Structures are given as structure tokens and as C-alpha cells.
Amino acid sequence: MGQLMSVGNQRHQGVTLIELLVCVALVAVLASLAMPSVVTYIKQDRVDSNIHQLNSVYQYARSEAVKREQSVRLVKQNSQWLVNTLVDGEEKTLRTFTIGHESIQVELVDREIRSTGEINQVSNILVSDNDNSTLDYRLCILRSGQSWIGEAAENCV
């Protein structure tokens, strides 16, 4: 590989254009083989981060209800889930869950968390990107307030 070139009394080793093109072609082929798995990884990461953020917001709302000893409402507003409570007689938003990417759909619902940490109704919230190459999830919440994340194919109860 490489040709010896002489310039005056010095000898230099260089790379030919053909060798350079072969290397570039190999890199291009390897990149094209890796690209689909990278795209799938990015899509899956979007779903994962949304379900974990959603669960985090729910856990925050539940802890605030218990800590404040008053009900906290989870309010669906467009593509957001607002954690609302009464502060000095006015409704205040404590935290917001916003869907992280336009490809993600979340079946948000209005719920109320009592001061005991219990919720007014069982919840089964699907987080999906409608892509068969990724795994979708559900946030399952029992009336007792306990929650867990499960695969979408499995029902909560």
C-alpha cells in the first residue's frame, strides 16, 4: 500500500487516490449499515424518555398531595399534563409534563390525587410512536396511587 516517491534525494511515502477512494467507500458502506439501528435507537429513546418523564410527573403530583395534605389535580391541556393545586384559594400549576416530540402520542387523562395519595380513578396511559420497530409503554396507576411502567402489549390490570 502506498507508493514511494522521490523528490531530490528524499523519499516520501504517500497514499494514492485509488487507496483513498477505497477507504472512503468502506466507511460509507459501514455507515449505511449502522444507520438503521441508530435511527431505531433514537426513536426508542424518545418513547423511553417520555414514559419516564410522565411517571416522574405523576410521582411528583402524588408526593405533593401527601406533603400538602390536599388534593392535587392532573389536568390534560392540549399536549400537556398540568399538576395543579390550590394555593391561597387560587389554582396554581406546580409542574408540567409536555410531550417531548411530535412523533410521540400520549393518552393523557384528567385525574385527581387525594391527600392520602390515592387517585380518583384507575389510569392506563399509553405512550406510543406508532412505529413497529420500537417498544411502546403504559403508565399504570391503581386507585391506591401505586404506579408502574409496563409494555403496551400488557394490560395494567
PDB file of C-alpha atoms in Angstrom:
ATOM      1  CA  MET A   1       0.000   0.000   0.000  1.00  0.00           C
ATOM      2  CA  GLY A   2       1.386   3.409  -0.823  1.00  0.00           C
ATOM      3  CA  GLN A   3       3.940   4.362  -3.379  1.00  0.00           C
ATOM      4  CA  LEU A   4       7.434   5.572  -2.740  1.00  0.00           C
ATOM      5  CA  MET A   5       8.028   8.925  -4.315  1.00  0.00           C
ATOM      6  CA  SER A   6      11.385  10.535  -4.630  1.00  0.00           C
ATOM      7  CA  VAL A   7      11.903  14.198  -4.622  1.00  0.00           C
ATOM      8  CA  GLY A   8      15.575  15.049  -4.997  1.00  0.00           C
ATOM      9  CA  ASN A   9      17.464  12.887  -2.513  1.00  0.00           C
ATOM     10  CA  GLN A  10      14.461  12.442  -0.163  1.00  0.00           C
ATOM     11  CA  ARG A  11      11.957   9.621  -0.377  1.00  0.00           C
ATOM     12  CA  HIS A  12       8.300  10.196   0.701  1.00  0.00           C
ATOM     13  CA  GLN A  13       5.623   7.598   1.142  1.00  0.00           C
ATOM     14  CA  GLY A  14       2.152   8.742   0.021  1.00  0.00           C
ATOM     15  CA  VAL A  15      -1.358   7.421  -0.481  1.00  0.00           C
ATOM     16  CA  THR A  16      -2.746   7.105  -3.963  1.00  0.00           C
ATOM     17  CA  LEU A  17      -6.127   8.456  -4.938  1.00  0.00           C
ATOM     18  CA  ILE A  18      -7.427   4.911  -5.504  1.00  0.00           C
ATOM     19  CA  GLU A  19      -6.455   3.868  -1.961  1.00  0.00           C
ATOM     20  CA  LEU A  20      -8.160   6.935  -0.546  1.00  0.00           C
ATOM     21  CA  LEU A  21     -11.359   6.260  -2.527  1.00  0.00           C
ATOM     22  CA  VAL A  22     -11.423   2.627  -1.358  1.00  0.00           C
ATOM     23  CA  CYS A  23     -11.168   3.761   2.277  1.00  0.00           C
ATOM     24  CA  VAL A  24     -13.932   6.348   1.831  1.00  0.00           C
ATOM     25  CA  ALA A  25     -16.144   3.727   0.156  1.00  0.00           C
ATOM     26  CA  LEU A  26     -15.600   1.292   3.064  1.00  0.00           C
ATOM     27  CA  VAL A  27     -16.513   3.953   5.613  1.00  0.00           C
ATOM     28  CA  ALA A  28     -19.650   4.826   3.614  1.00  0.00           C
ATOM     29  CA  VAL A  29     -20.748   1.177   3.463  1.00  0.00           C
ATOM     30  CA  LEU A  30     -20.212   0.701   7.202  1.00  0.00           C
ATOM     31  CA  ALA A  31     -22.107   3.917   7.988  1.00  0.00           C
ATOM     32  CA  SER A  32     -25.043   2.864   5.806  1.00  0.00           C
ATOM     33  CA  LEU A  33     -25.201  -0.493   7.610  1.00  0.00           C
ATOM     34  CA  ALA A  34     -25.205   1.163  11.042  1.00  0.00           C
ATOM     35  CA  MET A  35     -27.716   3.913  10.211  1.00  0.00           C
ATOM     36  CA  PRO A  36     -30.979   1.915  10.611  1.00  0.00           C
ATOM     37  CA  SER A  37     -30.049   0.755  14.108  1.00  0.00           C
ATOM     38  CA  VAL A  38     -29.063   4.303  15.100  1.00  0.00           C
ATOM     39  CA  VAL A  39     -32.415   5.644  13.876  1.00  0.00           C
ATOM     40  CA  THR A  40     -34.285   2.918  15.789  1.00  0.00           C
ATOM     41  CA  TYR A  41     -32.246   3.694  18.906  1.00  0.00           C
ATOM     42  CA  ILE A  42     -33.178   7.399  18.670  1.00  0.00           C
ATOM     43  CA  LYS A  43     -36.886   6.576  18.218  1.00  0.00           C
ATOM     44  CA  GLN A  44     -36.847   4.171  21.182  1.00  0.00           C
ATOM     45  CA  ASP A  45     -35.059   6.732  23.322  1.00  0.00           C
ATOM     46  CA  ARG A  46     -37.862   9.248  22.608  1.00  0.00           C
ATOM     47  CA  VAL A  47     -40.515   6.782  23.814  1.00  0.00           C
ATOM     48  CA  ASP A  48     -38.423   5.804  26.856  1.00  0.00           C
ATOM     49  CA  SER A  49     -37.757   9.381  27.923  1.00  0.00           C
ATOM     50  CA  ASN A  50     -41.441  10.349  27.569  1.00  0.00           C
ATOM     51  CA  ILE A  51     -42.737   7.437  29.667  1.00  0.00           C
ATOM     52  CA  HIS A  52     -40.169   8.080  32.392  1.00  0.00           C
ATOM     53  CA  GLN A  53     -40.873  11.805  32.430  1.00  0.00           C
ATOM     54  CA  LEU A  54     -44.626  11.109  32.600  1.00  0.00           C
ATOM     55  CA  ASN A  55     -44.115   8.730  35.542  1.00  0.00           C
ATOM     56  CA  SER A  56     -41.886  11.291  37.243  1.00  0.00           C
ATOM     57  CA  VAL A  57     -44.550  13.996  36.941  1.00  0.00           C
ATOM     58  CA  TYR A  58     -47.186  11.619  38.343  1.00  0.00           C
ATOM     59  CA  GLN A  59     -44.940  10.651  41.285  1.00  0.00           C
ATOM     60  CA  TYR A  60     -44.268  14.337  41.936  1.00  0.00           C
ATOM     61  CA  ALA A  61     -48.012  15.113  41.942  1.00  0.00           C
ATOM     62  CA  ARG A  62     -48.687  12.263  44.353  1.00  0.00           C
ATOM     63  CA  SER A  63     -45.944  13.343  46.741  1.00  0.00           C
ATOM     64  CA  GLU A  64     -47.187  16.954  46.632  1.00  0.00           C
ATOM     65  CA  ALA A  65     -50.733  15.827  47.509  1.00  0.00           C
ATOM     66  CA  VAL A  66     -49.472  13.922  50.546  1.00  0.00           C
ATOM     67  CA  LYS A  67     -46.995  16.626  51.586  1.00  0.00           C
ATOM     68  CA  ARG A  68     -49.530  19.478  51.272  1.00  0.00           C
ATOM     69  CA  GLU A  69     -52.342  17.347  52.741  1.00  0.00           C
ATOM     70  CA  GLN A  70     -54.677  18.469  49.969  1.00  0.00           C
ATOM     71  CA  SER A  71     -55.848  17.218  46.598  1.00  0.00           C
ATOM     72  CA  VAL A  72     -53.750  17.740  43.508  1.00  0.00           C
ATOM     73  CA  ARG A  73     -55.309  17.678  40.057  1.00  0.00           C
ATOM     74  CA  LEU A  74     -53.684  16.311  36.927  1.00  0.00           C
ATOM     75  CA  VAL A  75     -55.236  18.300  34.097  1.00  0.00           C
ATOM     76  CA  LYS A  76     -54.973  17.429  30.416  1.00  0.00           C
ATOM     77  CA  GLN A  77     -54.463  20.595  28.402  1.00  0.00           C
ATOM     78  CA  ASN A  78     -53.657  20.114  24.697  1.00  0.00           C
ATOM     79  CA  SER A  79     -50.464  18.017  24.699  1.00  0.00           C
ATOM     80  CA  GLN A  80     -49.606  18.764  28.324  1.00  0.00           C
ATOM     81  CA  TRP A  81     -50.413  17.317  31.726  1.00  0.00           C
ATOM     82  CA  LEU A  82     -50.551  20.030  34.383  1.00  0.00           C
ATOM     83  CA  VAL A  83     -50.060  19.364  38.086  1.00  0.00           C
ATOM     84  CA  ASN A  84     -52.464  21.854  39.704  1.00  0.00           C
ATOM     85  CA  THR A  85     -53.336  22.573  43.322  1.00  0.00           C
ATOM     86  CA  LEU A  86     -54.933  25.353  45.327  1.00  0.00           C
ATOM     87  CA  VAL A  87     -52.554  27.875  46.854  1.00  0.00           C
ATOM     88  CA  ASP A  88     -54.172  30.701  48.839  1.00  0.00           C
ATOM     89  CA  GLY A  89     -57.518  29.991  47.174  1.00  0.00           C
ATOM     90  CA  GLU A  90     -56.118  30.139  43.617  1.00  0.00           C
ATOM     91  CA  GLU A  91     -55.278  27.229  41.362  1.00  0.00           C
ATOM     92  CA  LYS A  92     -51.547  27.085  40.741  1.00  0.00           C
ATOM     93  CA  THR A  93     -49.599  24.870  38.309  1.00  0.00           C
ATOM     94  CA  LEU A  94     -46.726  23.192  40.144  1.00  0.00           C
ATOM     95  CA  ARG A  95     -45.245  21.194  37.276  1.00  0.00           C
ATOM     96  CA  THR A  96     -45.999  20.360  33.652  1.00  0.00           C
ATOM     97  CA  PHE A  97     -45.457  17.272  31.515  1.00  0.00           C
ATOM     98  CA  THR A  98     -45.079  18.153  27.844  1.00  0.00           C
ATOM     99  CA  ILE A  99     -44.847  15.522  25.123  1.00  0.00           C
ATOM    100  CA  GLY A 100     -41.211  15.579  24.033  1.00  0.00           C
ATOM    101  CA  HIS A 101     -41.524  15.030  20.277  1.00  0.00           C
ATOM    102  CA  GLU A 102     -44.193  15.323  17.602  1.00  0.00           C
ATOM    103  CA  SER A 103     -43.942  11.597  16.770  1.00  0.00           C
ATOM    104  CA  ILE A 104     -44.996  10.602  20.311  1.00  0.00           C
ATOM    105  CA  GLN A 105     -48.643  10.192  21.314  1.00  0.00           C
ATOM    106  CA  VAL A 106     -49.683  10.056  24.957  1.00  0.00           C
ATOM    107  CA  GLU A 107     -53.267   9.284  26.006  1.00  0.00           C
ATOM    108  CA  LEU A 108     -53.433  11.834  28.823  1.00  0.00           C
ATOM    109  CA  VAL A 109     -56.449  11.945  31.176  1.00  0.00           C
ATOM    110  CA  ASP A 110     -57.713  14.262  33.912  1.00  0.00           C
ATOM    111  CA  ARG A 111     -57.232  12.772  37.374  1.00  0.00           C
ATOM    112  CA  GLU A 112     -57.358  13.884  40.987  1.00  0.00           C
ATOM    113  CA  ILE A 113     -54.924  12.679  43.626  1.00  0.00           C
ATOM    114  CA  ARG A 114     -56.255  12.866  47.171  1.00  0.00           C
ATOM    115  CA  SER A 115     -54.223  13.940  50.177  1.00  0.00           C
ATOM    116  CA  THR A 116     -53.828  10.246  51.055  1.00  0.00           C
ATOM    117  CA  GLY A 117     -52.020   9.585  47.759  1.00  0.00           C
ATOM    118  CA  GLU A 118     -54.994   7.712  46.313  1.00  0.00           C
ATOM    119  CA  ILE A 119     -56.282   8.578  42.864  1.00  0.00           C
ATOM    120  CA  ASN A 120     -59.932   9.051  41.898  1.00  0.00           C
ATOM    121  CA  GLN A 121     -59.864   6.565  39.013  1.00  0.00           C
ATOM    122  CA  VAL A 122     -57.626   3.768  37.683  1.00  0.00           C
ATOM    123  CA  SER A 123     -55.405   5.000  34.842  1.00  0.00           C
ATOM    124  CA  ASN A 124     -53.913   3.189  31.887  1.00  0.00           C
ATOM    125  CA  ILE A 125     -51.922   5.779  29.902  1.00  0.00           C
ATOM    126  CA  LEU A 126     -50.390   4.617  26.611  1.00  0.00           C
ATOM    127  CA  VAL A 127     -47.173   6.213  25.311  1.00  0.00           C
ATOM    128  CA  SER A 128     -46.569   5.297  21.671  1.00  0.00           C
ATOM    129  CA  ASP A 129     -44.865   6.445  18.495  1.00  0.00           C
ATOM    130  CA  ASN A 130     -46.919   4.138  16.211  1.00  0.00           C
ATOM    131  CA  ASP A 131     -43.735   2.523  14.900  1.00  0.00           C
ATOM    132  CA  ASN A 132     -43.402  -1.264  14.888  1.00  0.00           C
ATOM    133  CA  SER A 133     -39.624  -1.079  15.275  1.00  0.00           C
ATOM    134  CA  THR A 134     -39.920   0.410  18.783  1.00  0.00           C
ATOM    135  CA  LEU A 135     -41.467  -0.702  22.047  1.00  0.00           C
ATOM    136  CA  ASP A 136     -44.469   1.235  23.388  1.00  0.00           C
ATOM    137  CA  TYR A 137     -45.285   1.566  27.102  1.00  0.00           C
ATOM    138  CA  ARG A 138     -48.152   2.108  29.511  1.00  0.00           C
ATOM    139  CA  LEU A 139     -48.179   4.029  32.755  1.00  0.00           C
ATOM    140  CA  CYS A 140     -50.452   2.011  35.011  1.00  0.00           C
ATOM    141  CA  ILE A 141     -51.914   3.684  38.092  1.00  0.00           C
ATOM    142  CA  LEU A 142     -54.132   1.876  40.609  1.00  0.00           C
ATOM    143  CA  ARG A 143     -56.753   3.629  42.753  1.00  0.00           C
ATOM    144  CA  SER A 144     -54.398   3.228  45.698  1.00  0.00           C
ATOM    145  CA  GLY A 145     -51.976   5.520  43.829  1.00  0.00           C
ATOM    146  CA  GLN A 146     -49.383   2.853  43.123  1.00  0.00           C
ATOM    147  CA  SER A 147     -47.926   3.112  39.640  1.00  0.00           C
ATOM    148  CA  TRP A 148     -45.636   1.179  37.348  1.00  0.00           C
ATOM    149  CA  ILE A 149     -44.461   1.207  33.755  1.00  0.00           C
ATOM    150  CA  GLY A 150     -45.330  -1.806  31.612  1.00  0.00           C
ATOM    151  CA  GLU A 151     -45.083  -2.750  27.988  1.00  0.00           C
ATOM    152  CA  ALA A 152     -48.032  -1.628  25.882  1.00  0.00           C
ATOM    153  CA  ALA A 153     -48.932  -5.199  24.950  1.00  0.00           C
ATOM    154  CA  GLU A 154     -49.603  -5.979  28.617  1.00  0.00           C
ATOM    155  CA  ASN A 155     -52.725  -4.550  30.216  1.00  0.00           C
ATOM    156  CA  CYS A 156     -52.429  -2.849  33.569  1.00  0.00           C
ATOM    157  CA  VAL A 157     -54.928  -4.991  35.445  1.00  0.00           C
TER     158      VAL A 157
END
